[in-house]
Amino acid sequence: MMLAVNELYGLLLVAHIVFALLSIVNLLVMRTGGHKIAKGAELASLSQTFRPGIPWGLRNVHMIFVTGILMIVVGGNDVSFSQLWVQTALLSYVLAAGHLEARLVPEIGRLSRDIQQGQVPPALVGKKFIFSIDIVLGLIGIGLIAMVTQL
């Protein structure tokens, strides 16, 4: 496993890992919100997790992609788009980001709006929300496994 091709690559690798960890933590926080809904939590508890506005913390996922591409660019001959592990990681990002932006972010917006208007979502909505987050977490996990093992 290549740890550092050069200093810039090493810095990008650290940033890549930090953004991945931030993404996972943000998704896990939102997942606890889904559990609250599924368990029938009170409105006050839900309003702490589902606040109005755009969930920018979840968009750290996109920085995983940006730092990954930059790592490929500065990695020289040791890292390239032709490697299976790079292709796997890129595909998992595209699928995770697509699901995040097409399903998860709009759902968070709807849940936040409803909760701020005093409506407690049904338990089934919480369960579906958890499943949606699990999809993104699973895809990030696939990318992580591809990167660590370098297929």
Short mmCIF file of N, CA and C in Angstrom, two decimals:
data_model
loop_
_atom_site.label_atom_id
_atom_site.label_comp_id
_atom_site.label_asym_id
_atom_site.label_seq_id
_atom_site.Cartn_x
_atom_site.Cartn_y
_atom_site.Cartn_z
N MET A 1 0.84 -1.19 0.00
CA MET A 1 0.00 0.00 0.00
C MET A 1 0.88 1.24 0.00
N MET A 2 0.55 2.17 -0.88
CA MET A 2 1.31 3.39 -1.01
C MET A 2 0.82 4.40 0.03
N LEU A 3 1.70 4.79 0.96
CA LEU A 3 1.30 5.74 1.99
C LEU A 3 1.54 7.18 1.55
N ALA A 4 2.66 7.43 0.93
CA ALA A 4 2.92 8.80 0.49
C ALA A 4 3.88 8.80 -0.69
N VAL A 5 3.44 9.34 -1.80
CA VAL A 5 4.28 9.47 -2.99
C VAL A 5 5.16 10.70 -2.83
N ASN A 6 4.59 11.75 -2.33
CA ASN A 6 5.31 12.99 -2.06
C ASN A 6 4.57 13.73 -0.95
N GLU A 7 5.11 14.86 -0.54
CA GLU A 7 4.50 15.59 0.58
C GLU A 7 3.08 16.05 0.27
N LEU A 8 2.85 16.55 -0.94
CA LEU A 8 1.52 17.00 -1.31
C LEU A 8 0.53 15.84 -1.29
N TYR A 9 0.96 14.70 -1.80
CA TYR A 9 0.11 13.52 -1.78
C TYR A 9 -0.23 13.15 -0.33
N GLY A 10 0.75 13.21 0.54
CA GLY A 10 0.54 12.89 1.95
C GLY A 10 -0.47 13.83 2.59
N LEU A 11 -0.37 15.12 2.30
CA LEU A 11 -1.34 16.09 2.83
C LEU A 11 -2.74 15.83 2.29
N LEU A 12 -2.81 15.52 1.02
CA LEU A 12 -4.12 15.22 0.42
C LEU A 12 -4.71 13.94 1.01
N LEU A 13 -3.86 12.98 1.29
CA LEU A 13 -4.33 11.74 1.90
C LEU A 13 -4.93 12.01 3.29
N VAL A 14 -4.25 12.84 4.07
CA VAL A 14 -4.78 13.21 5.39
C VAL A 14 -6.12 13.92 5.24
N ALA A 15 -6.20 14.87 4.31
CA ALA A 15 -7.47 15.59 4.09
C ALA A 15 -8.55 14.62 3.63
N HIS A 16 -8.19 13.70 2.76
CA HIS A 16 -9.13 12.68 2.24
C HIS A 16 -9.72 11.86 3.39
N ILE A 17 -8.85 11.43 4.30
CA ILE A 17 -9.29 10.64 5.45
C ILE A 17 -10.16 11.47 6.38
N VAL A 18 -9.76 12.73 6.62
CA VAL A 18 -10.55 13.61 7.50
C VAL A 18 -11.94 13.83 6.92
N PHE A 19 -12.03 14.10 5.63
CA PHE A 19 -13.35 14.31 5.01
C PHE A 19 -14.19 13.04 5.06
N ALA A 20 -13.56 11.90 4.90
CA ALA A 20 -14.31 10.63 5.01
C ALA A 20 -14.85 10.45 6.42
N LEU A 21 -14.02 10.72 7.42
CA LEU A 21 -14.48 10.59 8.80
C LEU A 21 -15.59 11.59 9.13
N LEU A 22 -15.43 12.83 8.68
CA LEU A 22 -16.48 13.83 8.89
C LEU A 22 -17.79 13.41 8.24
N SER A 23 -17.70 12.86 7.05
CA SER A 23 -18.90 12.40 6.35
C SER A 23 -19.59 11.29 7.13
N ILE A 24 -18.81 10.34 7.60
CA ILE A 24 -19.38 9.22 8.35
C ILE A 24 -20.01 9.71 9.64
N VAL A 25 -19.34 10.61 10.36
CA VAL A 25 -19.89 11.14 11.61
C VAL A 25 -21.20 11.88 11.35
N ASN A 26 -21.22 12.73 10.33
CA ASN A 26 -22.45 13.47 10.00
C ASN A 26 -23.58 12.53 9.63
N LEU A 27 -23.28 11.49 8.88
CA LEU A 27 -24.32 10.52 8.52
C LEU A 27 -24.82 9.77 9.75
N LEU A 28 -23.92 9.43 10.65
CA LEU A 28 -24.33 8.73 11.87
C LEU A 28 -25.20 9.62 12.76
N VAL A 29 -24.90 10.91 12.81
CA VAL A 29 -25.75 11.84 13.58
C VAL A 29 -27.15 11.89 12.98
N MET A 30 -27.23 11.97 11.66
CA MET A 30 -28.54 11.99 11.01
C MET A 30 -29.25 10.65 11.20
N ARG A 31 -28.48 9.58 11.26
CA ARG A 31 -29.07 8.25 11.47
C ARG A 31 -29.73 8.18 12.85
N THR A 32 -29.11 8.81 13.85
CA THR A 32 -29.73 8.84 15.18
C THR A 32 -31.05 9.60 15.13
N GLY A 33 -31.12 10.61 14.26
CA GLY A 33 -32.39 11.31 14.07
C GLY A 33 -33.44 10.39 13.49
N GLY A 34 -33.04 9.53 12.56
CA GLY A 34 -33.96 8.54 12.01
C GLY A 34 -34.45 7.57 13.08
N HIS A 35 -33.54 7.19 13.97
CA HIS A 35 -33.94 6.31 15.08
C HIS A 35 -34.94 7.01 16.00
N LYS A 36 -34.73 8.30 16.23
CA LYS A 36 -35.67 9.05 17.06
C LYS A 36 -37.06 9.04 16.44
N ILE A 37 -37.13 9.24 15.13
CA ILE A 37 -38.42 9.22 14.44
C ILE A 37 -39.04 7.83 14.55
N ALA A 38 -38.23 6.80 14.28
CA ALA A 38 -38.73 5.42 14.32
C ALA A 38 -39.24 5.03 15.70
N LYS A 39 -38.66 5.61 16.73
CA LYS A 39 -39.06 5.28 18.10
C LYS A 39 -40.17 6.21 18.62
N GLY A 40 -40.59 7.16 17.80
CA GLY A 40 -41.68 8.05 18.20
C GLY A 40 -41.25 9.12 19.18
N ALA A 41 -40.07 9.69 18.98
CA ALA A 41 -39.56 10.73 19.88
C ALA A 41 -40.44 11.97 19.85
N GLU A 42 -40.31 12.77 20.88
CA GLU A 42 -41.07 14.01 20.97
C GLU A 42 -40.51 15.05 20.00
N LEU A 43 -41.35 15.99 19.68
CA LEU A 43 -41.02 17.04 18.73
C LEU A 43 -39.77 17.83 19.16
N ALA A 44 -39.65 18.13 20.43
CA ALA A 44 -38.50 18.91 20.92
C ALA A 44 -37.19 18.18 20.63
N SER A 45 -37.17 16.88 20.82
CA SER A 45 -35.98 16.09 20.57
C SER A 45 -35.66 16.05 19.07
N LEU A 46 -36.68 15.90 18.25
CA LEU A 46 -36.48 15.85 16.81
C LEU A 46 -35.99 17.18 16.24
N SER A 47 -36.46 18.27 16.81
CA SER A 47 -36.09 19.58 16.28
C SER A 47 -34.62 19.90 16.53
N GLN A 48 -33.98 19.19 17.46
CA GLN A 48 -32.55 19.38 17.69
C GLN A 48 -31.73 18.78 16.54
N THR A 49 -32.19 17.68 15.99
CA THR A 49 -31.47 17.01 14.91
C THR A 49 -31.86 17.57 13.54
N PHE A 50 -33.14 17.80 13.34
CA PHE A 50 -33.64 18.25 12.03
C PHE A 50 -33.92 19.75 12.09
N ARG A 51 -32.88 20.50 11.84
CA ARG A 51 -32.98 21.97 11.88
C ARG A 51 -33.21 22.49 10.46
N PRO A 52 -33.79 23.67 10.36
CA PRO A 52 -34.01 24.23 9.02
C PRO A 52 -32.68 24.57 8.35
N GLY A 53 -32.69 24.53 7.05
CA GLY A 53 -31.50 24.89 6.28
C GLY A 53 -30.89 23.68 5.58
N ILE A 54 -29.88 23.97 4.84
CA ILE A 54 -29.19 22.95 4.05
C ILE A 54 -28.21 22.20 4.95
N PRO A 55 -28.23 20.87 4.92
CA PRO A 55 -27.31 20.09 5.76
C PRO A 55 -25.90 20.04 5.15
N TRP A 56 -25.17 21.13 5.29
CA TRP A 56 -23.86 21.23 4.65
C TRP A 56 -22.88 20.18 5.14
N GLY A 57 -23.00 19.76 6.39
CA GLY A 57 -22.08 18.75 6.92
C GLY A 57 -22.10 17.45 6.13
N LEU A 58 -23.27 17.10 5.60
CA LEU A 58 -23.37 15.88 4.80
C LEU A 58 -22.64 16.00 3.48
N ARG A 59 -22.41 17.21 3.05
CA ARG A 59 -21.78 17.41 1.75
C ARG A 59 -20.26 17.28 1.81
N ASN A 60 -19.73 16.90 2.98
CA ASN A 60 -18.31 16.56 3.06
C ASN A 60 -17.98 15.39 2.14
N VAL A 61 -18.99 14.61 1.81
CA VAL A 61 -18.80 13.48 0.89
C VAL A 61 -18.16 13.96 -0.41
N HIS A 62 -18.54 15.13 -0.87
CA HIS A 62 -18.00 15.63 -2.14
C HIS A 62 -16.51 15.97 -2.02
N MET A 63 -16.06 16.32 -0.83
CA MET A 63 -14.65 16.62 -0.64
C MET A 63 -13.80 15.34 -0.65
N ILE A 64 -14.43 14.21 -0.35
CA ILE A 64 -13.72 12.93 -0.49
C ILE A 64 -13.34 12.76 -1.96
N PHE A 65 -14.29 13.05 -2.83
CA PHE A 65 -14.06 12.93 -4.28
C PHE A 65 -12.98 13.91 -4.74
N VAL A 66 -13.10 15.17 -4.33
CA VAL A 66 -12.15 16.19 -4.76
C VAL A 66 -10.73 15.83 -4.33
N THR A 67 -10.57 15.46 -3.06
CA THR A 67 -9.22 15.11 -2.60
C THR A 67 -8.73 13.83 -3.27
N GLY A 68 -9.63 12.90 -3.54
CA GLY A 68 -9.25 11.67 -4.24
C GLY A 68 -8.74 11.94 -5.64
N ILE A 69 -9.44 12.79 -6.37
CA ILE A 69 -8.99 13.14 -7.73
C ILE A 69 -7.64 13.84 -7.67
N LEU A 70 -7.49 14.76 -6.73
CA LEU A 70 -6.20 15.46 -6.60
C LEU A 70 -5.07 14.49 -6.26
N MET A 71 -5.38 13.47 -5.45
CA MET A 71 -4.37 12.47 -5.13
C MET A 71 -3.95 11.69 -6.37
N ILE A 72 -4.89 11.42 -7.24
CA ILE A 72 -4.56 10.72 -8.48
C ILE A 72 -3.68 11.60 -9.36
N VAL A 73 -4.01 12.89 -9.41
CA VAL A 73 -3.25 13.82 -10.26
C VAL A 73 -1.81 13.95 -9.77
N VAL A 74 -1.60 14.07 -8.46
CA VAL A 74 -0.24 14.27 -7.96
C VAL A 74 0.47 12.95 -7.65
N GLY A 75 -0.24 11.84 -7.76
CA GLY A 75 0.33 10.54 -7.40
C GLY A 75 1.30 9.97 -8.41
N GLY A 76 1.43 10.60 -9.54
CA GLY A 76 2.37 10.11 -10.54
C GLY A 76 1.94 8.78 -11.11
N ASN A 77 2.91 7.92 -11.40
CA ASN A 77 2.64 6.63 -12.00
C ASN A 77 2.12 5.61 -11.00
N ASP A 78 2.20 5.94 -9.71
CA ASP A 78 1.79 4.98 -8.68
C ASP A 78 0.27 4.90 -8.51
N VAL A 79 -0.43 5.94 -8.93
CA VAL A 79 -1.89 5.97 -8.80
C VAL A 79 -2.47 6.43 -10.13
N SER A 80 -3.43 5.67 -10.66
CA SER A 80 -4.02 6.09 -11.94
C SER A 80 -5.47 5.61 -12.03
N PHE A 81 -6.18 6.23 -12.95
CA PHE A 81 -7.57 5.88 -13.18
C PHE A 81 -7.72 4.45 -13.72
N SER A 82 -6.66 3.87 -14.21
CA SER A 82 -6.74 2.52 -14.77
C SER A 82 -6.71 1.43 -13.70
N GLN A 83 -6.42 1.79 -12.46
CA GLN A 83 -6.37 0.80 -11.39
C GLN A 83 -7.78 0.47 -10.91
N LEU A 84 -8.01 -0.82 -10.68
CA LEU A 84 -9.34 -1.29 -10.29
C LEU A 84 -9.81 -0.65 -8.98
N TRP A 85 -8.92 -0.51 -8.02
CA TRP A 85 -9.33 0.06 -6.73
C TRP A 85 -9.74 1.52 -6.88
N VAL A 86 -9.09 2.25 -7.78
CA VAL A 86 -9.45 3.65 -8.03
C VAL A 86 -10.83 3.70 -8.71
N GLN A 87 -11.04 2.84 -9.69
CA GLN A 87 -12.33 2.79 -10.37
C GLN A 87 -13.45 2.41 -9.42
N THR A 88 -13.18 1.45 -8.53
CA THR A 88 -14.19 1.04 -7.55
C THR A 88 -14.52 2.18 -6.60
N ALA A 89 -13.50 2.88 -6.12
CA ALA A 89 -13.71 4.01 -5.21
C ALA A 89 -14.49 5.13 -5.91
N LEU A 90 -14.16 5.42 -7.16
CA LEU A 90 -14.87 6.47 -7.90
C LEU A 90 -16.33 6.09 -8.13
N LEU A 91 -16.57 4.84 -8.50
CA LEU A 91 -17.94 4.39 -8.71
C LEU A 91 -18.74 4.46 -7.42
N SER A 92 -18.13 4.04 -6.33
CA SER A 92 -18.86 4.10 -5.05
C SER A 92 -19.16 5.54 -4.67
N TYR A 93 -18.24 6.47 -4.97
CA TYR A 93 -18.51 7.89 -4.70
C TYR A 93 -19.70 8.38 -5.54
N VAL A 94 -19.67 8.09 -6.84
CA VAL A 94 -20.74 8.56 -7.73
C VAL A 94 -22.10 8.06 -7.23
N LEU A 95 -22.17 6.80 -6.86
CA LEU A 95 -23.43 6.24 -6.36
C LEU A 95 -23.82 6.84 -5.02
N ALA A 96 -22.85 7.01 -4.11
CA ALA A 96 -23.15 7.61 -2.80
C ALA A 96 -23.60 9.05 -2.95
N ALA A 97 -22.90 9.82 -3.76
CA ALA A 97 -23.25 11.23 -3.96
C ALA A 97 -24.60 11.37 -4.65
N GLY A 98 -24.86 10.50 -5.62
CA GLY A 98 -26.15 10.53 -6.30
C GLY A 98 -27.29 10.25 -5.34
N HIS A 99 -27.13 9.24 -4.51
CA HIS A 99 -28.17 8.91 -3.54
C HIS A 99 -28.31 10.03 -2.51
N LEU A 100 -27.19 10.56 -2.07
CA LEU A 100 -27.21 11.65 -1.09
C LEU A 100 -28.00 12.84 -1.62
N GLU A 101 -27.68 13.26 -2.82
CA GLU A 101 -28.30 14.48 -3.38
C GLU A 101 -29.72 14.24 -3.90
N ALA A 102 -29.97 13.07 -4.44
CA ALA A 102 -31.30 12.81 -5.01
C ALA A 102 -32.33 12.37 -3.98
N ARG A 103 -31.89 11.67 -2.95
CA ARG A 103 -32.85 11.11 -1.99
C ARG A 103 -32.70 11.69 -0.58
N LEU A 104 -31.47 11.64 -0.07
CA LEU A 104 -31.28 11.95 1.35
C LEU A 104 -31.44 13.43 1.67
N VAL A 105 -30.78 14.30 0.93
CA VAL A 105 -30.86 15.74 1.22
C VAL A 105 -32.30 16.25 1.07
N PRO A 106 -33.02 15.89 0.00
CA PRO A 106 -34.42 16.32 -0.07
C PRO A 106 -35.28 15.78 1.07
N GLU A 107 -35.02 14.54 1.48
CA GLU A 107 -35.78 13.95 2.59
C GLU A 107 -35.49 14.69 3.89
N ILE A 108 -34.25 15.05 4.11
CA ILE A 108 -33.90 15.83 5.30
C ILE A 108 -34.62 17.17 5.28
N GLY A 109 -34.68 17.78 4.10
CA GLY A 109 -35.40 19.05 3.97
C GLY A 109 -36.87 18.91 4.31
N ARG A 110 -37.50 17.85 3.81
CA ARG A 110 -38.92 17.61 4.11
C ARG A 110 -39.14 17.35 5.59
N LEU A 111 -38.29 16.49 6.15
CA LEU A 111 -38.42 16.18 7.58
C LEU A 111 -38.21 17.43 8.43
N SER A 112 -37.19 18.20 8.11
CA SER A 112 -36.92 19.43 8.87
C SER A 112 -38.10 20.39 8.80
N ARG A 113 -38.65 20.57 7.61
CA ARG A 113 -39.78 21.47 7.43
C ARG A 113 -40.99 21.00 8.24
N ASP A 114 -41.29 19.71 8.13
CA ASP A 114 -42.45 19.16 8.86
C ASP A 114 -42.26 19.27 10.37
N ILE A 115 -41.07 18.96 10.84
CA ILE A 115 -40.81 19.02 12.28
C ILE A 115 -40.87 20.46 12.78
N GLN A 116 -40.32 21.37 12.02
CA GLN A 116 -40.38 22.79 12.42
C GLN A 116 -41.81 23.32 12.41
N GLN A 117 -42.68 22.69 11.62
CA GLN A 117 -44.09 23.09 11.58
C GLN A 117 -44.92 22.34 12.62
N GLY A 118 -44.25 21.55 13.46
CA GLY A 118 -44.94 20.88 14.55
C GLY A 118 -45.50 19.50 14.23
N GLN A 119 -45.10 18.92 13.12
CA GLN A 119 -45.59 17.60 12.74
C GLN A 119 -44.53 16.53 13.04
N VAL A 120 -44.92 15.51 13.78
CA VAL A 120 -44.01 14.39 14.06
C VAL A 120 -44.20 13.35 12.96
N PRO A 121 -43.13 13.02 12.23
CA PRO A 121 -43.25 12.02 11.15
C PRO A 121 -43.59 10.64 11.71
N PRO A 122 -44.28 9.81 10.93
CA PRO A 122 -44.58 8.45 11.36
C PRO A 122 -43.31 7.60 11.47
N ALA A 123 -43.38 6.55 12.28
CA ALA A 123 -42.23 5.68 12.51
C ALA A 123 -41.69 5.08 11.22
N LEU A 124 -42.55 4.73 10.29
CA LEU A 124 -42.11 4.14 9.02
C LEU A 124 -41.19 5.09 8.25
N VAL A 125 -41.46 6.38 8.33
CA VAL A 125 -40.61 7.38 7.67
C VAL A 125 -39.21 7.32 8.27
N GLY A 126 -39.13 7.18 9.59
CA GLY A 126 -37.83 7.07 10.25
C GLY A 126 -37.07 5.84 9.80
N LYS A 127 -37.77 4.73 9.65
CA LYS A 127 -37.12 3.49 9.22
C LYS A 127 -36.60 3.61 7.78
N LYS A 128 -37.38 4.22 6.91
CA LYS A 128 -36.94 4.43 5.52
C LYS A 128 -35.75 5.38 5.47
N PHE A 129 -35.78 6.38 6.34
CA PHE A 129 -34.70 7.35 6.41
C PHE A 129 -33.39 6.67 6.84
N ILE A 130 -33.48 5.81 7.84
CA ILE A 130 -32.31 5.06 8.30
C ILE A 130 -31.75 4.20 7.16
N PHE A 131 -32.62 3.53 6.43
CA PHE A 131 -32.19 2.70 5.31
C PHE A 131 -31.48 3.53 4.24
N SER A 132 -31.99 4.71 3.99
CA SER A 132 -31.38 5.60 3.00
C SER A 132 -29.98 6.02 3.44
N ILE A 133 -29.82 6.31 4.70
CA ILE A 133 -28.49 6.66 5.22
C ILE A 133 -27.57 5.45 5.14
N ASP A 134 -28.09 4.27 5.45
CA ASP A 134 -27.29 3.06 5.39
C ASP A 134 -26.76 2.79 3.99
N ILE A 135 -27.53 3.15 2.98
CA ILE A 135 -27.06 3.00 1.60
C ILE A 135 -25.81 3.85 1.37
N VAL A 136 -25.88 5.11 1.78
CA VAL A 136 -24.73 6.01 1.60
C VAL A 136 -23.54 5.52 2.42
N LEU A 137 -23.77 5.12 3.67
CA LEU A 137 -22.69 4.60 4.50
C LEU A 137 -22.06 3.35 3.88
N GLY A 138 -22.89 2.47 3.34
CA GLY A 138 -22.38 1.26 2.70
C GLY A 138 -21.52 1.57 1.49
N LEU A 139 -21.95 2.53 0.70
CA LEU A 139 -21.17 2.90 -0.48
C LEU A 139 -19.85 3.56 -0.10
N ILE A 140 -19.87 4.38 0.95
CA ILE A 140 -18.62 4.95 1.45
C ILE A 140 -17.72 3.81 1.95
N GLY A 141 -18.32 2.84 2.61
CA GLY A 141 -17.56 1.69 3.10
C GLY A 141 -16.89 0.92 1.98
N ILE A 142 -17.59 0.75 0.88
CA ILE A 142 -17.01 0.06 -0.28
C ILE A 142 -15.80 0.83 -0.80
N GLY A 143 -15.95 2.14 -0.91
CA GLY A 143 -14.81 2.98 -1.35
C GLY A 143 -13.65 2.88 -0.38
N LEU A 144 -13.95 2.86 0.91
CA LEU A 144 -12.90 2.76 1.92
C LEU A 144 -12.17 1.43 1.82
N ILE A 145 -12.92 0.36 1.66
CA ILE A 145 -12.31 -0.97 1.54
C ILE A 145 -11.43 -1.02 0.28
N ALA A 146 -11.94 -0.46 -0.82
CA ALA A 146 -11.15 -0.45 -2.07
C ALA A 146 -9.84 0.32 -1.88
N MET A 147 -9.92 1.43 -1.17
CA MET A 147 -8.73 2.25 -0.97
C MET A 147 -7.72 1.55 -0.05
N VAL A 148 -8.20 0.99 1.03
CA VAL A 148 -7.30 0.35 2.00
C VAL A 148 -6.65 -0.90 1.41
N THR A 149 -7.44 -1.71 0.73
CA THR A 149 -6.89 -2.97 0.18
C THR A 149 -6.21 -2.76 -1.15
N GLN A 150 -6.54 -1.70 -1.84
CA GLN A 150 -6.05 -1.39 -3.18
C GLN A 150 -6.15 -2.60 -4.10
N LEU A 151 -7.29 -3.28 -4.00
CA LEU A 151 -7.63 -4.44 -4.82
C LEU A 151 -6.44 -4.95 -5.61
#
